[in-house]
Coordinates of C-alpha atoms in Angstrom, one line a residue:
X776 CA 118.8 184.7 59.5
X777 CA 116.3 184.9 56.5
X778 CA 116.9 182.1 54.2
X779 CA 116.7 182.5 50.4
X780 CA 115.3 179.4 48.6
X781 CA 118.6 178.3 47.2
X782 CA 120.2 178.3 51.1
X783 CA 117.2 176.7 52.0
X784 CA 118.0 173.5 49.7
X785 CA 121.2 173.4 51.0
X786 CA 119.5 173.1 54.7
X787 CA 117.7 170.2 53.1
X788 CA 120.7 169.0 51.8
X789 CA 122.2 168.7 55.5
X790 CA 119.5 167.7 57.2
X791 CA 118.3 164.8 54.8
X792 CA 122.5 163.5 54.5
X793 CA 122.1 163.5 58.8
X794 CA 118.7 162.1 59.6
X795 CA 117.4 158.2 58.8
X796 CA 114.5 159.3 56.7
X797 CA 113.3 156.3 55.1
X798 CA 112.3 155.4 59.4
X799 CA 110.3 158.7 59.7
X800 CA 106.8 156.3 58.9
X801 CA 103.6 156.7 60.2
X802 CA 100.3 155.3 59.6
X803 CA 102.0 153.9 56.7
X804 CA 103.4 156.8 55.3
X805 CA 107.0 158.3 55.2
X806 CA 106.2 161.9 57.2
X807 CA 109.2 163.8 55.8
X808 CA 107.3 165.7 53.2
X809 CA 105.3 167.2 55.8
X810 CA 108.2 168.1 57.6
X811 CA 110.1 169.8 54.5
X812 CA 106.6 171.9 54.2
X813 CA 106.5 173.0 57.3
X814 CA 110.0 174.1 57.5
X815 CA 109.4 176.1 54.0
X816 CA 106.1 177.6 55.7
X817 CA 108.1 179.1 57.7
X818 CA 110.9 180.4 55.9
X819 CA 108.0 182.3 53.8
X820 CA 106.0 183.9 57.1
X821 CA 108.9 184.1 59.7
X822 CA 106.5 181.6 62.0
X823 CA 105.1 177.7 62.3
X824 CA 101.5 177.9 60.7
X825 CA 100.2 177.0 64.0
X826 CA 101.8 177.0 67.4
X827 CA 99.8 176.1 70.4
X828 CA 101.1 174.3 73.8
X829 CA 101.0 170.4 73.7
X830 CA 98.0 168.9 75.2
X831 CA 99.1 165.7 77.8
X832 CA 97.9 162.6 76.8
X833 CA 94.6 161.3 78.4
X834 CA 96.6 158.9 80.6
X835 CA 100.2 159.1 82.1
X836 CA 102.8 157.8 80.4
X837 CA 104.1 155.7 82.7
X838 CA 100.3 153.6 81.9
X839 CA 100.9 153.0 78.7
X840 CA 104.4 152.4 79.3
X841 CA 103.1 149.5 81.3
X842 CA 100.7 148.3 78.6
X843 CA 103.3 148.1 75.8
X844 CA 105.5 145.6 78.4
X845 CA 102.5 143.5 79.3
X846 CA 102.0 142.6 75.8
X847 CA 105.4 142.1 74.8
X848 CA 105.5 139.8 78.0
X849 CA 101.9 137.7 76.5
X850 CA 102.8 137.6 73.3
X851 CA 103.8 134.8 71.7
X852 CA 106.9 133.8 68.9
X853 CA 103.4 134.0 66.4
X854 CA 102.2 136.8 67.1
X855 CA 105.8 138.7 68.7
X856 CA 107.2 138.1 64.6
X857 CA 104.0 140.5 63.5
X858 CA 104.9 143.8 66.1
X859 CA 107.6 146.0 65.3
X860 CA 109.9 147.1 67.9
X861 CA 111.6 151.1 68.5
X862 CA 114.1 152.4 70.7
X863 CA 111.5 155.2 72.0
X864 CA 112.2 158.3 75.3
X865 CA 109.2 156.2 76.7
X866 CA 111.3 153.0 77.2
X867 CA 113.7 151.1 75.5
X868 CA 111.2 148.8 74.0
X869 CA 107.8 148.9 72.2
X870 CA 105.2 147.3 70.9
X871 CA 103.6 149.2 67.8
X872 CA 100.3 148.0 66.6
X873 CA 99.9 147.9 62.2
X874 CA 99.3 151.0 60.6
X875 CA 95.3 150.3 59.9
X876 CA 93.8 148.0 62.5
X877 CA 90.1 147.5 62.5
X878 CA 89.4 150.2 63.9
X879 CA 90.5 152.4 60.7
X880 CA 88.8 150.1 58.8
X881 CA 85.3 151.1 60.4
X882 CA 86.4 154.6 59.9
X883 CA 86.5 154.0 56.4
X884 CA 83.5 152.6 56.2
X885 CA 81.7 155.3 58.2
X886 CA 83.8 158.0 55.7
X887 CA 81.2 156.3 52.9
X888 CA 78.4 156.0 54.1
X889 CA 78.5 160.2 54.5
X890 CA 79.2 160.3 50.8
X891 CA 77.0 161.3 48.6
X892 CA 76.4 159.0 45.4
X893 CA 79.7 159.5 43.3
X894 CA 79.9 158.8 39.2
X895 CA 82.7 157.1 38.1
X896 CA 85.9 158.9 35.7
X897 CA 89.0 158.2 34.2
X898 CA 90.2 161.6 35.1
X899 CA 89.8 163.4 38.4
X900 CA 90.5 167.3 37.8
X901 CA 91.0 167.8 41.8
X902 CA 89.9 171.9 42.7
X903 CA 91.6 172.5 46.5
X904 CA 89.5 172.9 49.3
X905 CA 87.1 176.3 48.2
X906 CA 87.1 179.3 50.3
X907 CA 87.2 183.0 50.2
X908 CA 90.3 183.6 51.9
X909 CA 93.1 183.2 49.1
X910 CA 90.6 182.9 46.3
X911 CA 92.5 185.1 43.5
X912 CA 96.3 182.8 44.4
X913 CA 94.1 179.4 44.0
X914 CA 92.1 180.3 41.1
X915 CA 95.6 181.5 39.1
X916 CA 97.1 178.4 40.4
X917 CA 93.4 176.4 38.9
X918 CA 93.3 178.3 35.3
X919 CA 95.6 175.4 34.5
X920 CA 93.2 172.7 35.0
X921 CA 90.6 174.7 33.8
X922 CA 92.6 175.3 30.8
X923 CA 93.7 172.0 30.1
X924 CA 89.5 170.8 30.2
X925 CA 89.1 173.6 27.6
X926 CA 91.7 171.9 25.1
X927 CA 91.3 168.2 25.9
X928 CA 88.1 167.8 27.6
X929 CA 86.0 166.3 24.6
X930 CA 88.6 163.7 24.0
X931 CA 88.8 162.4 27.5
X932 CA 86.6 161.2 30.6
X933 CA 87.4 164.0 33.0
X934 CA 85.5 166.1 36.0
X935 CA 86.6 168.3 38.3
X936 CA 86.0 167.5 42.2
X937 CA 86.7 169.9 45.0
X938 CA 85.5 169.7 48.8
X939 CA 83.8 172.7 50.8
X940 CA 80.5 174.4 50.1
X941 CA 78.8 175.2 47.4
X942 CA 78.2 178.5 47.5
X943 CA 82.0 179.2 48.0
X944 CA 82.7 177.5 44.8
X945 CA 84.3 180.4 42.2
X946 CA 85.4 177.9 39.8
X947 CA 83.4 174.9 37.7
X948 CA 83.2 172.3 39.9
X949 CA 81.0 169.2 38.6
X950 CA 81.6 166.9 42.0
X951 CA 81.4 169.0 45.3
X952 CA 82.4 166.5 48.0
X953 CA 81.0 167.7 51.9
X954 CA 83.5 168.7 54.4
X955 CA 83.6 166.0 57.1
X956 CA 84.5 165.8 60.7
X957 CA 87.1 163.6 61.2
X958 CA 87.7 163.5 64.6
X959 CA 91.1 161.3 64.7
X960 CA 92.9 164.0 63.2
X961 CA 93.5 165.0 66.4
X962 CA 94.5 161.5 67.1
X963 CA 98.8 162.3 67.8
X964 CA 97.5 165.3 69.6
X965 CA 95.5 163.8 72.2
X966 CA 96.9 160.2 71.8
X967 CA 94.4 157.2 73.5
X968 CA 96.1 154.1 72.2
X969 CA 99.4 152.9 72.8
X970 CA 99.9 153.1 68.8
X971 CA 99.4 156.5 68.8
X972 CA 101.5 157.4 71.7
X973 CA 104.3 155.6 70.5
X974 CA 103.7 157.3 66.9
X975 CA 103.4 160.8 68.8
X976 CA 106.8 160.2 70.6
X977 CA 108.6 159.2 67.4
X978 CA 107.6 162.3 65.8
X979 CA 109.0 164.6 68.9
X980 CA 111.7 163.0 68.9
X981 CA 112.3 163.7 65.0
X982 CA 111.3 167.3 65.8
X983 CA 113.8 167.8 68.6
X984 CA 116.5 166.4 66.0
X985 CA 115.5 168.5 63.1
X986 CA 115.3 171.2 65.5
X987 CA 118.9 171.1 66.9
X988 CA 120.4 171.2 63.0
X989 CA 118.4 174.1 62.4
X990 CA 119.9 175.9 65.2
X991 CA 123.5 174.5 64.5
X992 CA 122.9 176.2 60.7
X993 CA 121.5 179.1 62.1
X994 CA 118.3 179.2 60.1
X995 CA 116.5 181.0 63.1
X996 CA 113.7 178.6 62.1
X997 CA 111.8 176.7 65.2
X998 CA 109.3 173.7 64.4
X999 CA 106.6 173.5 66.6
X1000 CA 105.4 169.7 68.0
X1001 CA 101.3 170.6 67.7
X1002 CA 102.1 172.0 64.2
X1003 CA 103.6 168.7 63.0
X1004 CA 101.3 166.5 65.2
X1005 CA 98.6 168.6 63.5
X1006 CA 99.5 168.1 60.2
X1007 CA 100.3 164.6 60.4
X1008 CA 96.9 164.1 62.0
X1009 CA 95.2 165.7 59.2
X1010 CA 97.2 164.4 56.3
X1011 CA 95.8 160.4 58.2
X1012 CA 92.1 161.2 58.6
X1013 CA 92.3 163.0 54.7
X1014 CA 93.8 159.7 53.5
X1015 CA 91.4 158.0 54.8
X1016 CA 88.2 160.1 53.3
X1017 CA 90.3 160.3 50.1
X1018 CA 90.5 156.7 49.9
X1019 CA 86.3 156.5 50.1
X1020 CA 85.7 158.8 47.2
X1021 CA 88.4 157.5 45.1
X1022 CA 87.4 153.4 45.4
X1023 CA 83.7 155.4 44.4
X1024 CA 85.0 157.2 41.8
X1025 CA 87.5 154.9 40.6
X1026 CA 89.9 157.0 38.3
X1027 CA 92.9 156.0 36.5
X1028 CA 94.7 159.8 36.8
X1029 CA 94.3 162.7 39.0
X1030 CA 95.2 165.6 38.1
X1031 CA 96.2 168.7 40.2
X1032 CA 97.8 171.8 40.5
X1033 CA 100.3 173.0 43.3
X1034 CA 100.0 170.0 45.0
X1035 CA 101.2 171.3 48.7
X1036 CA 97.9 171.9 50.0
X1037 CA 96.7 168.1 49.0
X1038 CA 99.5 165.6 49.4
X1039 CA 97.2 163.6 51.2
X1040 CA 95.4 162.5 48.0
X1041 CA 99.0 161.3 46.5
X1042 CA 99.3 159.2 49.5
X1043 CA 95.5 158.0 49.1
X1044 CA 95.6 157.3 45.1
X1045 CA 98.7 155.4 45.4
X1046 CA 97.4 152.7 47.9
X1047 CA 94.6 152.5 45.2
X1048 CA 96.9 152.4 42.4
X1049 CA 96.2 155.5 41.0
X1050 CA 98.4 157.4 39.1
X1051 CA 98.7 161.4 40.5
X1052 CA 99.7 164.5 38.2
X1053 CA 100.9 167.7 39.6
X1054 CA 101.0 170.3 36.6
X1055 CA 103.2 173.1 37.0
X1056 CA 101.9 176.3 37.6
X1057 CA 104.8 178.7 37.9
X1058 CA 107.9 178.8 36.8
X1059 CA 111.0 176.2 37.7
X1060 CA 114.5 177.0 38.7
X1061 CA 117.3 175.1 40.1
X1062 CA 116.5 175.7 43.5
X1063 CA 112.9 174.7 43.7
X1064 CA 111.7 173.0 47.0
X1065 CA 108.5 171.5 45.9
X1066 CA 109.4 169.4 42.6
X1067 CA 113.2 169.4 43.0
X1068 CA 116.2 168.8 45.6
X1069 CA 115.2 166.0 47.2
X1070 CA 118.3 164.0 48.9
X1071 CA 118.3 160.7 50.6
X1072 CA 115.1 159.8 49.1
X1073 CA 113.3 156.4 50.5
X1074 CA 113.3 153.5 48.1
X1075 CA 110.1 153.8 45.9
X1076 CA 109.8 157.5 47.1
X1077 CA 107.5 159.3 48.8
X1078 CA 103.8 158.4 49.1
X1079 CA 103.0 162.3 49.5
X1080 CA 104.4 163.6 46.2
X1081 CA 103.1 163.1 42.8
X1082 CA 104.0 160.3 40.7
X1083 CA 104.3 163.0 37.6
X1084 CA 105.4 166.3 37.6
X1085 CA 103.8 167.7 34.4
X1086 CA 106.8 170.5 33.0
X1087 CA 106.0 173.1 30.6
X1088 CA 109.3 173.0 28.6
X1089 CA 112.5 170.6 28.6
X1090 CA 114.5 173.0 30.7
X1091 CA 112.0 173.0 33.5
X1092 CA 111.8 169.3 33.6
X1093 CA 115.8 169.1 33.7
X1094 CA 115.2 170.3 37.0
X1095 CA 113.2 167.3 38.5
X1096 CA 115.4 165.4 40.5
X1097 CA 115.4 163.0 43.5
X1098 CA 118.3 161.7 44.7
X1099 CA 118.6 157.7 43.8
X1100 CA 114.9 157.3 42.8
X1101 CA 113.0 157.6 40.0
X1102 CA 109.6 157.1 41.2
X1103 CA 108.5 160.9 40.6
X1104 CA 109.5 161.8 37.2
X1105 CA 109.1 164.9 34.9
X1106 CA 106.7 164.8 31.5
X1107 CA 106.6 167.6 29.6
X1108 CA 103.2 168.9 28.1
X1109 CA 103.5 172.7 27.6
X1110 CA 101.4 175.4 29.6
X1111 CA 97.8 174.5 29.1
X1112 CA 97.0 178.4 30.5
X1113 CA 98.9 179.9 27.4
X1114 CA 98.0 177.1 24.9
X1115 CA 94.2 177.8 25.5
X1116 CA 94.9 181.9 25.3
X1117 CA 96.2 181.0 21.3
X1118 CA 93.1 182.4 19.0
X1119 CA 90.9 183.6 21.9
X1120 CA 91.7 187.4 21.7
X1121 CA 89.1 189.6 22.5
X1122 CA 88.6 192.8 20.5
X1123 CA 89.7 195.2 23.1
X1124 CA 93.0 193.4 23.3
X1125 CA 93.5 192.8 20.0
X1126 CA 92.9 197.0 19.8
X1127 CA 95.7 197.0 22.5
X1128 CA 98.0 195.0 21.0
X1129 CA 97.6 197.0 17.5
X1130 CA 99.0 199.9 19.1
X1131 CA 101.6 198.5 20.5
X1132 CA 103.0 197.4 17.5
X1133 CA 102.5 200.6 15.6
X1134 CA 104.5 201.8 17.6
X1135 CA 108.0 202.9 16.3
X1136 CA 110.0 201.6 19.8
X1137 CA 110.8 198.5 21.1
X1138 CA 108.6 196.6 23.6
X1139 CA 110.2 196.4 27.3
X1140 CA 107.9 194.6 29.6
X1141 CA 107.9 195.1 33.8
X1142 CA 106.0 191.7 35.2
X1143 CA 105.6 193.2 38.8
X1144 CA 105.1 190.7 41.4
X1145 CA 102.7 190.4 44.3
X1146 CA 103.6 191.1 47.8
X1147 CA 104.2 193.6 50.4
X1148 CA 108.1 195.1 48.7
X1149 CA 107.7 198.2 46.9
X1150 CA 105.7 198.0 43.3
X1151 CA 108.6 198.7 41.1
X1152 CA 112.2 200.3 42.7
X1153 CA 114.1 202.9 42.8
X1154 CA 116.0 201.9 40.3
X1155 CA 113.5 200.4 37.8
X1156 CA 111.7 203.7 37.7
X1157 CA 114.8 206.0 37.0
X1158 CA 115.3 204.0 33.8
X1159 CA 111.8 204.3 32.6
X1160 CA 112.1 207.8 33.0
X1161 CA 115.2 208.2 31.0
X1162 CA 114.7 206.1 28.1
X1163 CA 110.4 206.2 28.1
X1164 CA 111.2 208.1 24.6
X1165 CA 113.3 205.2 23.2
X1166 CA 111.6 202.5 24.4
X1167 CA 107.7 201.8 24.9
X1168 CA 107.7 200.7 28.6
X1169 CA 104.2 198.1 29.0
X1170 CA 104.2 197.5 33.1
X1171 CA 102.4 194.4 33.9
X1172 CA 100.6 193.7 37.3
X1173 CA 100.4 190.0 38.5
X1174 CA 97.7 188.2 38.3
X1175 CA 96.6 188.8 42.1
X1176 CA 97.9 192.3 42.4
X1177 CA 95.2 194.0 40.3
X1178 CA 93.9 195.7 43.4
X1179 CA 97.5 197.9 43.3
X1180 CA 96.6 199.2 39.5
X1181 CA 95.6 202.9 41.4
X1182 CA 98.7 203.2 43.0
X1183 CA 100.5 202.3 39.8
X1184 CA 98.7 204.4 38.1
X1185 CA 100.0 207.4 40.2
X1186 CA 103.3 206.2 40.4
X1187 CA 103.8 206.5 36.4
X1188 CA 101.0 208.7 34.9
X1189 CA 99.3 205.5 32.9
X1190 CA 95.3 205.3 33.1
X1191 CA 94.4 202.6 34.8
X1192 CA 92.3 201.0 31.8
X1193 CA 95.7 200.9 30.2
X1194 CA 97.2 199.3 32.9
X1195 CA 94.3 196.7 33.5
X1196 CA 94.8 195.8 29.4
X1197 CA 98.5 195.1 29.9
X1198 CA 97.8 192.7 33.2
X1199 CA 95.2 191.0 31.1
X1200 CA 96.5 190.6 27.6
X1201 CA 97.2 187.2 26.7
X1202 CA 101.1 186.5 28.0
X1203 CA 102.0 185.1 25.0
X1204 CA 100.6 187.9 22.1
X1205 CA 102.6 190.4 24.1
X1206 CA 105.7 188.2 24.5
X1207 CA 105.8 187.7 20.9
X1208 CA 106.4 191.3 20.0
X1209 CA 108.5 192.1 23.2
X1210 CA 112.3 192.6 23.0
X1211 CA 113.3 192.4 26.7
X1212 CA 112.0 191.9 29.9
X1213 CA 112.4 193.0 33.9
X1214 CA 111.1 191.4 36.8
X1215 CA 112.6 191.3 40.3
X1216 CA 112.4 187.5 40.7
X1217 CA 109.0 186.1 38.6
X1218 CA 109.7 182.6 37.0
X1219 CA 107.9 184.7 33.8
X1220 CA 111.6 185.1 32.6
X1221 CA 111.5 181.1 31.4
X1222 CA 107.8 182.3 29.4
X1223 CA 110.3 185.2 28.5
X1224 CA 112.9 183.0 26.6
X1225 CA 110.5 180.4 25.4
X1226 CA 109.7 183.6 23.0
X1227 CA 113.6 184.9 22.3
X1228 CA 112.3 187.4 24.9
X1229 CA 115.3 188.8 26.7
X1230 CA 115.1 188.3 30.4
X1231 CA 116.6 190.7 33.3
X1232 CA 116.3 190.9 37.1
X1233 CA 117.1 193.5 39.5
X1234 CA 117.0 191.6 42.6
X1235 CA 119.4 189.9 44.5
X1236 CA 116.6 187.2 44.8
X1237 CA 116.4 186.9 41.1
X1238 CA 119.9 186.5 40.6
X1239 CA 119.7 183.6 43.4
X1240 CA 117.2 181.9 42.5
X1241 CA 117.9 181.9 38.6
X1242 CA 121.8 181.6 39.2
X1243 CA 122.3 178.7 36.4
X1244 CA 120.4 181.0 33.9
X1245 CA 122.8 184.0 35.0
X1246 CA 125.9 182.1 34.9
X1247 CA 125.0 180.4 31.7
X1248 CA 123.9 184.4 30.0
X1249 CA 120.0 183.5 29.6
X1250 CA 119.3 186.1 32.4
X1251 CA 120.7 189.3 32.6
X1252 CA 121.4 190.9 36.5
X1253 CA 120.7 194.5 36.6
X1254 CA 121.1 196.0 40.1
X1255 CA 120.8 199.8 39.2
X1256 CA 119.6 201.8 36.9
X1257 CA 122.9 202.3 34.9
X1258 CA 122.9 198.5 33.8
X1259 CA 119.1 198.5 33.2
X1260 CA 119.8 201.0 30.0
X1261 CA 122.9 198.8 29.2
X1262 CA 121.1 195.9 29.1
X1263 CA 117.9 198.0 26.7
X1264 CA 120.9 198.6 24.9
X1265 CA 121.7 195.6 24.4
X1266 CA 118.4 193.5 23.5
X1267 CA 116.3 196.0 22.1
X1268 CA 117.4 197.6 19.3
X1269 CA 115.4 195.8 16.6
X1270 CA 111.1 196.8 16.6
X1271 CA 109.3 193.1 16.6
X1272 CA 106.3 193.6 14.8
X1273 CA 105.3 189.8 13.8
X1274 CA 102.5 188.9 16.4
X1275 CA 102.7 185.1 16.9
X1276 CA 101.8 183.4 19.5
X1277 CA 102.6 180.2 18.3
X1278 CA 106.4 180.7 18.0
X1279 CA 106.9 178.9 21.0
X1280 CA 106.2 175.4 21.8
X1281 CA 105.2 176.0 25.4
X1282 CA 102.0 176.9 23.4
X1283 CA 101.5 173.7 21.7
X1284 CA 97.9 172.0 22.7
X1285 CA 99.5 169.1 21.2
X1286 CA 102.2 168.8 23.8
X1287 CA 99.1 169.1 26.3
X1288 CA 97.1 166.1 24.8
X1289 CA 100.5 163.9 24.4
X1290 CA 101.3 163.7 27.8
X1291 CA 97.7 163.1 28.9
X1292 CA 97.8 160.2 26.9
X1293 CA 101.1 158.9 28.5
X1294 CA 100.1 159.2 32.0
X1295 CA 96.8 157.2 31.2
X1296 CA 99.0 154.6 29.1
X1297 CA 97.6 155.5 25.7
X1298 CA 99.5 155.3 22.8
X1299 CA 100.5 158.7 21.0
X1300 CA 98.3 160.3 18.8
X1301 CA 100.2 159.1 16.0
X1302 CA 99.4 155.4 16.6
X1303 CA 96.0 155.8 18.0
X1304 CA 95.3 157.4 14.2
X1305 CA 96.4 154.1 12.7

């Protein structure tokens, strides 16, 4: 069974109502985000991201078994009130040391000494660990913190920071922290303490569980113990050097985009009291995994998500929601990527654009997706070809699927240059003058109506994943190529030839510097001025 993202909530949903999740803590952290991920990773590849057989620990069990009794037996009613005690598959009682002994403490220590010498902030712009694999997916997911520096930067204290090397850096990076080797992020893997070995069991055992209700719900979707040892591992030792450059650095908000491949620096920031931002980078729906549908959530939430979840528009923030807690909550401050695109029009676009509004028909915009599916269907392509004299078709690669212009090209007889000047126009010049739009399942559709741009999707995805937008008539669900020229019909019967890009308040720099100010605890603009 392949599971869609709005049948994967509802595994959520079952698993989160049937498991004790505010007792899935480790190293003082609630470890159920890293679980969700993982399951999600796989839903996407069909695989765990790593998969390997379980090392044995350095010792038998049966040795530390006997430790854990021996000092239950010596302690005392002192120091027996300061250890906590599990029902564990090792024995029916443990002794569990505190979450950062002295030994962690002396890691930390060691973390900064191997930093270099860090200025200090208000605002940490936080890049994700550079490298060449994935480089186009992170820098579209980064234009929005490289946006947002381009319209607020000279009113606030900010600099970006991002780990790896140097040369591997694509993007502006003003604090490039060294890659260190932490070597107890293998800790759970190859457990040497009877902490850890406790830790590692607990987390098996929470596998084994999550395991069996995958297979009862027939998700086909198998977690594997070194995966989540692994990651859990990881997410401690990155805590810990998170926590060395952030007491250096000492800022009041970081700032980050797509925050799945850092949660570790929530968790760090917030033992620091720092306040974390995640700004959205694609579009939200109702069935969202990251942001949204979280059920049974722990009293004061998780340490692993963001405090804020920065929402370009009202109706993406209506989908923020965590079940009982109100810990991570939704701001809205627009789309700093299209706010920054408003008068910044090159001349070969504005050329572009020209023609297209000269032009007697009505704008119909395809935003193709990336992937391995077919470019555009079947279906898509049979009502181009029948209605390409009524309507003025613009067919718009995604962002990290310009290397597919040449076999577009061939598939519809447009240069590539043309092609090239449709991916790259600013989104919201062409949205202005567009009457409707297709896409098989691209949250563009909510960019779509912020402009009175009439939204479609052929997909069954689409229709899934925007199901409230269907229900409610927002989004239109064409499945063939029939209801595609009922739909054209239907929307696009009325040439737009007022170009404004500012028609929409997703665009609105103003939004942008408004909620900066609220999540350092400024006062708005407004009162600041007086």
């Amino acid at each position: 069974m392949s599971l869609n993202q709005k049948e994967q909530v509802e595994v959520f949903r079952d698993l989160e109502s049937s498991l004790q999740i505010s007792d899935l803590r480790v190293f003082d952290f609630n470890y159920w985000p890293v679980i969700r991920f993982a399951i999600n990773y796989h839903r996407k590849w069909g695989r765990p991201y790593i998969d390997k057989p379980l090392p044995e620990p350095k010792q038998p069990e049966a040795f530390y078994q006997r430790l854990c009794m021996n000092a239950l037996r010596r302690s005392d009613r002192s120091v027996g009130k300061k250890l906590v005690y599990y029902a564990d598959s090792l024995s029916k009682r443990f002794a569990a040391l505190p979450p950062f002994s002295s030994g962690d403490r002396e890691e930390l220590v060691q973390i900064s000494q191997q930093l270099p010498a860090l200025p200090r902030t208000d605002i940490v712009m936080w890049r994700r660990r550079q490298s060449v694999k994935g480089k186009k997916a992170k820098m579209n997911a980064e234009a929005f913190l490289t946006s947002l520096y381009k319209l607020a930067g000279p009113q606030f204290d900010m600099r970006f920071v991002g780990r790896g090397s140097p040369e591997l850096s694509v993007t502006l990076i003003d604090v490039m922290l060294p890659d260190l080797n932490i070597a107890s992020r293998r800790r759970l893997l190859e457990p040497d303490t009877v902490s850890d070995l406790i830790s590692r069991q607990r987390i098996r055992s929470t596998v084994q569980l999550v395991n069996n209700q995958l297979s009862k719900l027939g998700t086909g979707i198998i977690l594997s113990d070194f995966d989540i040892l692994l990651r859990i591992g990881i997410v401690r030792s990155e805590i810990m050097v998170a926590k060395a450059w952030l007491a250096a650095m000492q800022p009041k908000v970081i700032l980050m985009s797509s925050y799945g491949g850092s949660y570790y620096l929530c968790a760090a920031a917030r033992q620091l009291g720092i306040t974390t931002v995640d700004i959205q980078h694609g579009g939200m729906h109702r069935h969202h995994a990251m942001a949204a549908n979280w059920f049974n959530v722990p009293k004061g939430g998780y340490e692993l998500l963001p405090d804020y979840f920065w929402c370009w528009t009202e109706q993406s923030a209506s989908y923020v929601q965590f079940e009982k807690e109100q810990h991570h909550k939704a701001i809205i401050g627009g789309n700093p990527v299209l706010s920054s695109l408003i008068d910044n029009l090159s001349e070969a676009h504005k050329s572009y654009l020209g023609e297209l509004v000269q032009d007697d028909r009505c704008v119909v915009v395809v935003a193709l997706q990336y992937g391995k599916d077919e470019l555009v269907p079947q279906h898509i392509l049979e009502a181009w070809a029948s209605t390409k004299d009524r309507y003025l078709w613009v067919f718009r690669l995604h962002p990290t699927a310009h290397h597919r212009v040449a076999e577009l090209s061939d598939l519809i007889g447009v240069s590539e240059d043309v092609l090239l000047a449709a991916a790259e126009v600013s989104l919201p010049y062409l949205l202005s003058i567009t009457n409707a739009l297709l896409t098989k399942s691209s949250t563009i559709v909510h960019e779509s109506i912020a402009f009175d741009c009439a939204p479609a999707v052929w997909s069954d995805k689409g229709r899934a994943i925007f199901d409230d937008l269907v229900e409610n008539g927002d989004v239109i669900e064409v499945l063939d190529s029939e209801a595609v020229v009922r739909f054209l019909r239907g929307v696009a019967s009325e040439k737009k030839t007022s170009m404004n890009p500012k028609s929409s308040a997703i665009t609105k720099s103003e939004l942008c510097i408004d909620a900066l100010r609220a999540v350092l605890q400024l006062p708005p603009r407004s009162q600041s001025a007086n």
